[in-house]
Coordinates of C-alpha atoms in Angstrom, one line a residue:
X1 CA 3.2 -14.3 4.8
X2 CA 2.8 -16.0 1.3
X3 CA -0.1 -17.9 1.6
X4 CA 0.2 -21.0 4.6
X5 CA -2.3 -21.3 6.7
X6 CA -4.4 -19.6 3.7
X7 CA -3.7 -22.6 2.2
X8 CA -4.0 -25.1 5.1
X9 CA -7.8 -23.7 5.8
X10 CA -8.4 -24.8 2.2
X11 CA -6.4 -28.2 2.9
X12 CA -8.8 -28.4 6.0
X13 CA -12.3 -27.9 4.2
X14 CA -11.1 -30.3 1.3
X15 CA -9.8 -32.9 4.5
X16 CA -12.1 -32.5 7.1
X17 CA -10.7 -35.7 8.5
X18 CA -7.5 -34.2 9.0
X19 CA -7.2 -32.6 12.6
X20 CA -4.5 -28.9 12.8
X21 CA -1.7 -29.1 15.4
X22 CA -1.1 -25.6 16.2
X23 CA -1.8 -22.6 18.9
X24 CA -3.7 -20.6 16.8
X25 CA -5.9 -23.8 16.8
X26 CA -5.5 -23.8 20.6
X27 CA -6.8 -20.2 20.7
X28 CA -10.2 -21.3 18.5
X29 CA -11.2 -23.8 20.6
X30 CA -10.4 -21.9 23.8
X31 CA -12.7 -19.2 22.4
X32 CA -15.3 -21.9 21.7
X33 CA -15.1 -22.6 25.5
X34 CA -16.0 -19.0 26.4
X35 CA -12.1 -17.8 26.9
X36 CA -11.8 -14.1 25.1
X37 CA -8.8 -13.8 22.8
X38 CA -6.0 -12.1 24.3
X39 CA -4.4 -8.6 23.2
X40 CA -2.2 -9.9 20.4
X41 CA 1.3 -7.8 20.8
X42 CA 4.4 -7.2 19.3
X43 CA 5.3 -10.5 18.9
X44 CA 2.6 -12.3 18.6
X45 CA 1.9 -14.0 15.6
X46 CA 0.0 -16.6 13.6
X47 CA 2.3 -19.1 13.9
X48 CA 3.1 -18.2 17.5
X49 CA 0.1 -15.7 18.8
X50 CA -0.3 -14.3 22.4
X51 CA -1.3 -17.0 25.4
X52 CA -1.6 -14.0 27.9
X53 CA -4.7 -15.4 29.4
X54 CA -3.7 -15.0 33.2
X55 CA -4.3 -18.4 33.2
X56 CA -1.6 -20.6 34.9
X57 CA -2.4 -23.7 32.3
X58 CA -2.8 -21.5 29.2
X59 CA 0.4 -19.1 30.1
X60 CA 2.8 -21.4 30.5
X61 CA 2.3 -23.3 27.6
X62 CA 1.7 -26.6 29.3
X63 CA -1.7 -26.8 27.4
X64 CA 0.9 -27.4 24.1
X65 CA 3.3 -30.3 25.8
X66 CA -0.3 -32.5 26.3
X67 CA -1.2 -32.0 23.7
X68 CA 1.5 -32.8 22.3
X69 CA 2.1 -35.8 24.0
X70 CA -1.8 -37.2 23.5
X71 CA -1.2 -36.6 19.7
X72 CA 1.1 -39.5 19.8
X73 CA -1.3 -41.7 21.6
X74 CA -4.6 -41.1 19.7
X75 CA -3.0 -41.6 16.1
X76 CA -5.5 -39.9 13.9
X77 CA -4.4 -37.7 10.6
X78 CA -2.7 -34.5 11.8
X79 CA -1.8 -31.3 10.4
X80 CA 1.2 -30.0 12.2
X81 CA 1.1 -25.9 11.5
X82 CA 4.1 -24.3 12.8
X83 CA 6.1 -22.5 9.4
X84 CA 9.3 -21.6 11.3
X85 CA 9.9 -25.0 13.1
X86 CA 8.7 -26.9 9.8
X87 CA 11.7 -24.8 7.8
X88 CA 14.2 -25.2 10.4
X89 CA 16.1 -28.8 9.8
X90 CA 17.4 -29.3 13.3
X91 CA 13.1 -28.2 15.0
X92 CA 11.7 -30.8 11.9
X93 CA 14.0 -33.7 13.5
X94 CA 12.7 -32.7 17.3
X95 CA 9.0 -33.1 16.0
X96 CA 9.4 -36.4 14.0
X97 CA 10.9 -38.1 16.7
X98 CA 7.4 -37.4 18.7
X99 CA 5.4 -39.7 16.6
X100 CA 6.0 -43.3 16.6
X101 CA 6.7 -44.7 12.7
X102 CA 5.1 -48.0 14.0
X103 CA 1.9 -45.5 14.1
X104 CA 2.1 -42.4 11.4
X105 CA 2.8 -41.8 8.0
X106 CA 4.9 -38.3 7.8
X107 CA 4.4 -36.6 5.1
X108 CA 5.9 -33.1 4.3
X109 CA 3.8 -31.2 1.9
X110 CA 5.7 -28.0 0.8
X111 CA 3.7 -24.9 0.1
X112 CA 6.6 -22.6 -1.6
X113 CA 6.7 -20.6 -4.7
X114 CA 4.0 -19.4 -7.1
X115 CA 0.5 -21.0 -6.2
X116 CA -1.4 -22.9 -8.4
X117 CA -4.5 -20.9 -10.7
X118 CA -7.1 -21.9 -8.0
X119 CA -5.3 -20.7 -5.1
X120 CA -4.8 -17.2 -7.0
X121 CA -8.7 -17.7 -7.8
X122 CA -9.3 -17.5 -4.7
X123 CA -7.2 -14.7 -3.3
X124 CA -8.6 -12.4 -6.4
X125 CA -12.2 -13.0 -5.5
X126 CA -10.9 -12.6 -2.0
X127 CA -9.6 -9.4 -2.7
X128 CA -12.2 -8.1 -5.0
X129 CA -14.8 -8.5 -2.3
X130 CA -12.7 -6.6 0.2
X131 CA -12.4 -4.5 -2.4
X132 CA -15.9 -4.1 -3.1
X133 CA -17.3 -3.8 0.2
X134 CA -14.7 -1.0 1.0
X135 CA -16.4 0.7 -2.2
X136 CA -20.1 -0.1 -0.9
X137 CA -19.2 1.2 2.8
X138 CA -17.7 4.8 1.2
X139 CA -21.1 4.9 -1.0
X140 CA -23.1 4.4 1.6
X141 CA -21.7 7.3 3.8
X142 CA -21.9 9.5 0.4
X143 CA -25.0 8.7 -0.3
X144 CA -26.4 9.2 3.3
X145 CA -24.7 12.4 3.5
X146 CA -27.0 13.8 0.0
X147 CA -30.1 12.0 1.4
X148 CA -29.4 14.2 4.4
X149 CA -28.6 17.1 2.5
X150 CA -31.8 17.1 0.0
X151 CA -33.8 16.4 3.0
X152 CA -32.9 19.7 4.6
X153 CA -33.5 21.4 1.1
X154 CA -36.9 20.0 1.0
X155 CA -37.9 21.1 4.5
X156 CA -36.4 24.4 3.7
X157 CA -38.4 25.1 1.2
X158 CA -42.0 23.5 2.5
X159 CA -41.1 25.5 5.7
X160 CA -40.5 28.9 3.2
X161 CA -44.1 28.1 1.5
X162 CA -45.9 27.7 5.0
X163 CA -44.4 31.2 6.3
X164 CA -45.4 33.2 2.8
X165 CA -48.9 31.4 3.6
X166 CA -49.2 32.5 7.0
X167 CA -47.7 35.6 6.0
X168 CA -50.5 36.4 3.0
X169 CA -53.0 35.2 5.9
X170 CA -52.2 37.6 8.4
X171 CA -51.6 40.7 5.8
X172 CA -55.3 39.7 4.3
X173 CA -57.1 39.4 8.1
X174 CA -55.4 43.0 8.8
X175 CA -56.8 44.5 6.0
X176 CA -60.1 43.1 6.5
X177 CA -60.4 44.1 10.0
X178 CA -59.1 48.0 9.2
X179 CA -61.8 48.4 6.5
X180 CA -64.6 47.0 8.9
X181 CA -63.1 49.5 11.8
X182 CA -63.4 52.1 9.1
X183 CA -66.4 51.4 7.3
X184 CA -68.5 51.1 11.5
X185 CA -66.8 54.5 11.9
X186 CA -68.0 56.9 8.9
X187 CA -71.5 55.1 8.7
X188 CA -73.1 54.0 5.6
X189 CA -73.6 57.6 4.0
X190 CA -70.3 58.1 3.4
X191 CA -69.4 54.9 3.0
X192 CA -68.9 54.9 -0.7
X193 CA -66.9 58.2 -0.8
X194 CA -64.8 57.3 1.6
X195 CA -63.7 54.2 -0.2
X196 CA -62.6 55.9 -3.0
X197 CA -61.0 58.3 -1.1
X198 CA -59.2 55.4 0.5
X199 CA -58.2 54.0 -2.9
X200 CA -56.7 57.2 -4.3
X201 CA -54.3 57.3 -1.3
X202 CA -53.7 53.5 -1.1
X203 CA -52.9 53.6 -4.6
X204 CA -50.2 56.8 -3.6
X205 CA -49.2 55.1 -0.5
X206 CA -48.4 51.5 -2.7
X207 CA -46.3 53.7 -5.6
X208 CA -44.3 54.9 -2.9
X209 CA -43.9 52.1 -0.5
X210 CA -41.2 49.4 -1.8
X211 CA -41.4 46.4 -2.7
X212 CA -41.3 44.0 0.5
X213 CA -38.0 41.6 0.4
X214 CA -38.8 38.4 -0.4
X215 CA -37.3 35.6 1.9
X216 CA -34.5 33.9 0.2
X217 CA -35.3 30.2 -1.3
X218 CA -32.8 27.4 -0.5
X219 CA -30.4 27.3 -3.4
X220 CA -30.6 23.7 -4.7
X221 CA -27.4 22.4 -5.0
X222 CA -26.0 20.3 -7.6
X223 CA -25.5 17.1 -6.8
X224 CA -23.3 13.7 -7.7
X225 CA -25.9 11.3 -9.5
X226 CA -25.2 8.5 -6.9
X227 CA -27.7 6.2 -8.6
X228 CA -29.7 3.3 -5.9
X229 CA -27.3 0.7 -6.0
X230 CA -23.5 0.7 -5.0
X231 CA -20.9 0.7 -8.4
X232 CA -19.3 -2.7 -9.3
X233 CA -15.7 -2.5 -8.6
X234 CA -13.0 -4.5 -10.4
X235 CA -9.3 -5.2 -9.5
X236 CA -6.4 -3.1 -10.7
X237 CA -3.8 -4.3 -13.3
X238 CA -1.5 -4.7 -9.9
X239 CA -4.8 -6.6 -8.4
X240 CA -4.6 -8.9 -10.8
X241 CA -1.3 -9.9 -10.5
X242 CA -1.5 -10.6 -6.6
X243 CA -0.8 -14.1 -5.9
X244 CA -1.1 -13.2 -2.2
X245 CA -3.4 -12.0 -0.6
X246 CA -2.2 -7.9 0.6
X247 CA -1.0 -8.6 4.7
X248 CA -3.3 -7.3 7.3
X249 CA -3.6 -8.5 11.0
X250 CA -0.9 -10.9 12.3
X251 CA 2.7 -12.3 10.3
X252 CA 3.1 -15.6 9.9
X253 CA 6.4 -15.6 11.6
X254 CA 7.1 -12.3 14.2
X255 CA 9.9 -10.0 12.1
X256 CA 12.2 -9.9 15.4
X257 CA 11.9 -13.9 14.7
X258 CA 12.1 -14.3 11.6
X259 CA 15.4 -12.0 11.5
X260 CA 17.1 -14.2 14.0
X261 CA 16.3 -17.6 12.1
X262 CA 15.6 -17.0 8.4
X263 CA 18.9 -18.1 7.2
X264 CA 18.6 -21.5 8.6
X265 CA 15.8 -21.9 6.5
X266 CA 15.5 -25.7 4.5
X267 CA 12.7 -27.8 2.9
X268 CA 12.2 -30.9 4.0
X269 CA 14.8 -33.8 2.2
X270 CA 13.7 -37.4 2.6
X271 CA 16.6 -38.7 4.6
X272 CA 15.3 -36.8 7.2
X273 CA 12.5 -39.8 7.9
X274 CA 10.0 -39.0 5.6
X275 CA 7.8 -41.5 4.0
X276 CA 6.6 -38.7 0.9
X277 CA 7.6 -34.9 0.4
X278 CA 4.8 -33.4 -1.5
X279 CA 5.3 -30.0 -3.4
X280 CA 2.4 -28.8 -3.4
X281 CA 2.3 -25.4 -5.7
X282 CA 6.0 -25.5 -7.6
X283 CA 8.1 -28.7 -7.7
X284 CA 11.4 -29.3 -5.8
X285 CA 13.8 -27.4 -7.8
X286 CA 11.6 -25.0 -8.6
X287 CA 10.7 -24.5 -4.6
X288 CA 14.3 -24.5 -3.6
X289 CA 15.3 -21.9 -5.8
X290 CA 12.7 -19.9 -4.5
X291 CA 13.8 -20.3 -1.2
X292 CA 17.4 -19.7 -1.9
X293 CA 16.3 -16.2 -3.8
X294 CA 13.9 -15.4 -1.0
X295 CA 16.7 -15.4 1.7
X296 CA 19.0 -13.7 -0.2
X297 CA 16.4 -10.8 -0.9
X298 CA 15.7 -10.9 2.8
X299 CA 19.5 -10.7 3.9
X300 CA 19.5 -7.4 2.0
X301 CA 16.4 -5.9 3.1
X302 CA 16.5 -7.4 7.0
X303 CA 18.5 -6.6 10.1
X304 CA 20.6 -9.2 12.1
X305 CA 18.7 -8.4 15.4
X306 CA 20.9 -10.7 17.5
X307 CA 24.3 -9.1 15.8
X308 CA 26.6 -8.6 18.9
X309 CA 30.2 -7.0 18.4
X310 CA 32.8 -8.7 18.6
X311 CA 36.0 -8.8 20.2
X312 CA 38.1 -7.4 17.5
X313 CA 35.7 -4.7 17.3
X314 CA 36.2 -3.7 20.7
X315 CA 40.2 -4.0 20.6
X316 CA 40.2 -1.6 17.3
X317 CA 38.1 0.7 19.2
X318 CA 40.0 0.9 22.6
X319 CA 43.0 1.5 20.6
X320 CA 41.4 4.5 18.5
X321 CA 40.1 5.8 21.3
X322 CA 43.6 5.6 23.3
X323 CA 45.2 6.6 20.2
X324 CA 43.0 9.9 19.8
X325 CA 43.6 10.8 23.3
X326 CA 47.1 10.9 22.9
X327 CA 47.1 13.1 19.7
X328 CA 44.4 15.3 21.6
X329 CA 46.7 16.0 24.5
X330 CA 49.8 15.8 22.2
X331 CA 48.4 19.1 20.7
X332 CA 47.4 20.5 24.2
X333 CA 51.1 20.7 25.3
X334 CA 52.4 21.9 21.6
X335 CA 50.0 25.1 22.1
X336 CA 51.0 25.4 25.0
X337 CA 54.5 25.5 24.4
X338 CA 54.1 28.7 22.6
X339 CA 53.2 29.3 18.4
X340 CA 56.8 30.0 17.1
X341 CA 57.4 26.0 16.5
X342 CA 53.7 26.2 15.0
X343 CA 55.5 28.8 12.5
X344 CA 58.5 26.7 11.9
X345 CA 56.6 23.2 11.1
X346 CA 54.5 24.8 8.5
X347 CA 56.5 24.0 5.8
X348 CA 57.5 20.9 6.7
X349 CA 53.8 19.8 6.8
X350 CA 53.2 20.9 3.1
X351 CA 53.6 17.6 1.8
X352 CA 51.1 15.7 4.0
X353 CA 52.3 12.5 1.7
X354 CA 55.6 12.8 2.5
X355 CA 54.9 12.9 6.3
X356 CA 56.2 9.7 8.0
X357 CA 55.6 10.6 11.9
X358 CA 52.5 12.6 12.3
X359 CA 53.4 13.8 15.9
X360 CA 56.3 15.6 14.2
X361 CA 57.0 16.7 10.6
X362 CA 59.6 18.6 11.6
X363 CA 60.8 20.9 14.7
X364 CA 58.8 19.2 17.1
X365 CA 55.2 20.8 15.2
X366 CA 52.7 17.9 15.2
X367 CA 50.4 17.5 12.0
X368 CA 47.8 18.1 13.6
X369 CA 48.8 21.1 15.7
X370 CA 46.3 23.3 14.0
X371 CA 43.4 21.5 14.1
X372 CA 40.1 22.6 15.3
X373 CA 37.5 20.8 17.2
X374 CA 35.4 19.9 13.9
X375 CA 38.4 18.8 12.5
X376 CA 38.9 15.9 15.4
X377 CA 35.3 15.5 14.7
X378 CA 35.6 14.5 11.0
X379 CA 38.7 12.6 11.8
X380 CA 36.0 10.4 14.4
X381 CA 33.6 10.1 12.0
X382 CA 35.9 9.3 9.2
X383 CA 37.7 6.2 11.8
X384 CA 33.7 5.3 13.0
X385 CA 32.0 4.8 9.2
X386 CA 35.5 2.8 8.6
X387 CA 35.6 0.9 11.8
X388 CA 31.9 -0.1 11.7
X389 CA 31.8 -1.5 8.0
X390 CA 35.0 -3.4 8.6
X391 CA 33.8 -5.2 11.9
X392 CA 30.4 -5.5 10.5
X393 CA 31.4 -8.1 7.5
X394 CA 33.6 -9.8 10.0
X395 CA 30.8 -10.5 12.7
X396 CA 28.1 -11.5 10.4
X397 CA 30.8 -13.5 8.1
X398 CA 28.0 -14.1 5.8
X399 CA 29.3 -13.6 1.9
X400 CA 25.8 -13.0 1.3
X401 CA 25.8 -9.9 3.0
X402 CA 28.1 -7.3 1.3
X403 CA 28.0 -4.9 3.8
X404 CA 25.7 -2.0 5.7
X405 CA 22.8 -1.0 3.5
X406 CA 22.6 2.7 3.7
X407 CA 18.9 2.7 5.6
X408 CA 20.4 0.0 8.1
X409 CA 23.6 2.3 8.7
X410 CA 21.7 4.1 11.8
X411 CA 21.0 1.3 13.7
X412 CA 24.3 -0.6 13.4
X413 CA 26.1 2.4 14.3
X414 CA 23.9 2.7 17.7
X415 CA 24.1 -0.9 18.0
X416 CA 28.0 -1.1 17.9
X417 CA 29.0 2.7 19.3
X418 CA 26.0 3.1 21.4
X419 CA 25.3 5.9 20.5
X420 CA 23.2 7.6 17.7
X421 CA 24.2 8.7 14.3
X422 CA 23.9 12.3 13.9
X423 CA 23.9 14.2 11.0
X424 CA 22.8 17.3 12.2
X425 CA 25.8 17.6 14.3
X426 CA 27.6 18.4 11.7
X427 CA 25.0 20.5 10.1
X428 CA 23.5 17.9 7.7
X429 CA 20.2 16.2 7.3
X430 CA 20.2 13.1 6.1
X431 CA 22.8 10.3 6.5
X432 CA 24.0 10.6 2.8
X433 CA 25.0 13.9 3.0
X434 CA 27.4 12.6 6.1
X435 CA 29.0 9.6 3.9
X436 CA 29.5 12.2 1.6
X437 CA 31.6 14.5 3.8
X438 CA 33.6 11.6 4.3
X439 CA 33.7 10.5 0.9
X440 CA 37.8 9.9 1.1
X441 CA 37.3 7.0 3.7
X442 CA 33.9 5.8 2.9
X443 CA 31.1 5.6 0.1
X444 CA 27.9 3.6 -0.6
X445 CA 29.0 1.4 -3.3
X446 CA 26.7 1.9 -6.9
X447 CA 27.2 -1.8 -7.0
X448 CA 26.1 -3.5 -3.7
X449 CA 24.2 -0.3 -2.7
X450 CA 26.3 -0.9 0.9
X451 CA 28.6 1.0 3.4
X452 CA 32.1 0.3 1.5
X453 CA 35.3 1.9 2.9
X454 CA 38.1 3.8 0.4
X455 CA 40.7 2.4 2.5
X456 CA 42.8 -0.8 2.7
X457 CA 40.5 -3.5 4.5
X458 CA 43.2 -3.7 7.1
X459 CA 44.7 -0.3 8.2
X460 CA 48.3 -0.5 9.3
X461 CA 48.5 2.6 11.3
X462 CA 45.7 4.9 12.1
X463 CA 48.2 7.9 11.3
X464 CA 46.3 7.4 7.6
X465 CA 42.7 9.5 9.5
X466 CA 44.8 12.0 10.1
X467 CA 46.6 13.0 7.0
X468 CA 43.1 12.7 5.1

């Protein structure tokens, strides 16, 4: 995910004589012939995307072998795209032996490392446009929601004005038509008299009537000066800095591939029957150094998916297992035999040190003839954490990998024990508070940051988890 087939679209517009090798090149011009790209899954990725097409030809890849095989006999400049077989020695051989040195230059260009000032050029700009248009599309939803808002105000209020209108309309025509009724009933003589009459008691009825309530206006609310264009974004401190562009849709490589293959990773050498190795961003040194750090991060940081226990695992936990048994039932009988030898062996299991037999420190008493079930349960746990880091640096046997990182200790211990880790069992919540009930037999080391056990790296009698 740093930057390949970023880089290979760029080769490809600078080269348009140069034709790409790949399936996600197969997928374009399948989409140009009217096929709809398939649901990309788990597993799908750039390098190797989804061919679920429920098409016979397409599904089981035979649409790759011819054109495979045609690619040898119409020689033409090729791009071969495929990052895990390209950095995987023994898959490099297997695709130079398909075209014919009579008929093809091979050349290896090596895209590893920091990229050159254009390339990061390009993946700023690339960046500040999404960047930009993120900002444009929130702006626009802002600004549609006040255009919205002041629109409402404004109808409120023109809607407020015509009802005080209509109101003032109707109060004048009811007035009008009570003083006609009036003035048609009295006559004309008493016309005049009758208005002033009228007055004086309007004027009485007005002091004491109160005031109507006025229709509240639309409060006017302040709002965010949004101006009529969209703000100009720029990029971050951390923006600037990117050399890649941030990932989004497919890998490069699938993680549950790349975790079964990414120590085997090499660049190309020239013995292996190339006629140039071009390094394109950093030069060879430079590249493999890269490479050799990148792996090593990775190591610490991945999971060995394919990690399957071995034999010696499985031998040193059949014998704990038969071993605990035993002690478990040893115990049984002893309580059952009554509590005076109980009473008799306490002493003599004062000195847990001195102890040579744990099945008897003397008069028969076990040392573990008092123990509880949450003691048996530490003493498992304390055997398990020991157990899994031991087998663990023995089946990987990779000196680059020290040991169990502590967010990787979960899934190792389901993978080997099959079963899950815990904590809560023993009332706990997080899987450091367990290592550190167990601190005696295993700790995460401030060094490596990994599972690291407080015992001998080969325990001579298991006796030792029960005298902890």
């Amino acid at each position: 995910d740093e930057g390949t087939f970023d880089w290979l679209d760029s080769f490809l517009e600078k080269n348009p004589s140069y034709v790409e090798l790949s399936d996600r090149k197969l997928q374009e011009w399948a989409a140009s012939s009217g096929l709809p790209k398939p649901k990309q899954g788990n597993l799908a990725s750039n390098d190797k995307p989804s061919f679920a097409y429920q098409i016979p030809s397409m599904d089981d890849m035979s649409l790759q072998r011819m054109v495979s095989t045609l690619a040898n006999l119409a020689p033409r400049n090729y791009v071969v795209m495929e990052v895990k077989s390209n950095l995987i020695a023994s898959e490099r051989a297997a695709l130079m032996r398909k075209f014919s040195p009579d008929k093809f230059k091979k050349v290896a260009r090596v895209v590893m490392g920091e990229p050159k000032e254009d390339y990061k050029k390009k993946v700023k700009a690339t960046v500040l446009k999404a960047k930009q248009q993120r900002s444009d599309a929130a702006w626009r939803a802002k600004k549609l929601v006040q255009d919205k808002k002041k629109e409402m105000i404004k109808r409120q209020k023109e809607l407020a004005e015509k009802r005080k209108e209509m109101e003032d309309k109707r109060k004048k025509a009811l007035e009008e038509a009570k003083q006609k009724a009036e003035a048609e009933k009295k006559g004309d003589e008493t016309k005049e008299e009758d208005k002033e009459e009228k007055k004086g008691e309007e004027k009485k009825e007005d002091e004491k009537k109160p005031e109507e309530a006025k229709a509240p206006e639309p409060i006017e609310e302040e709002m965010e000066d949004l101006g009529e264009e969209p703000p100009k974004v720029e990029l971050s401190e951390e923006e600037e800095k990117l050399c890649f562009p941030p990932k989004t849709g497919l890998s490069d490589v699938a993680a549950s591939v790349l975790s079964k293959v990414f120590s085997s990773f090499t660049l190309p050498e020239k013995e292996e029957g190339f006629d140039a190795i071009n390094y394109e961003w950093q030069p060879a040194a430079a590249s493999k150094e890269y490479l050799r750090k990148w792996v090593l991060e990775t190591k610490l940081t991945s999971k060995v998916e394919d990690l399957v226990p071995s034999q010696y695992f499985k031998e040193k936990w059949a014998a704990w297992q038969k071993q605990s048994a035993e002690w478990q039932h040893k115990q049984k009988v002893f309580k059952a035999g009554g509590a005076a030898k109980a009473a008799a062996g306490k002493e003599a299991a004062a000195d847990i040190s001195s102890v040579e037999d744990v099945n008897d420190v003397g008069g028969g008493v076990p040392l573990y003839a008092r123990f509880e079930p949450e003691d048996w349960a530490l003493i498992q746990l304390r055997f398990e954490l020991h157990l899994l880091q031991d087998a663990f640096k023995k089946d990987v046997n990779d000196p680059d990998r020290a040991g169990i990182p502590e967010n990787h200790l979960s899934y190792y211990f389901s993978k080997y024990y099959k079963k899950q880790l815990n904590p809560k069992l023993f009332t706990l919540a997080e899987n450091a508070d367990l290592i550190k009930l167990v601190k005696d037999t295993v700790v995460i080391s401030e060094d490596s940051q990994v599972l690291t056990s407080q015992l001998s790296e080969d325990v001579s009698s298991l006796d030792i988890f029960v005298k902890l």
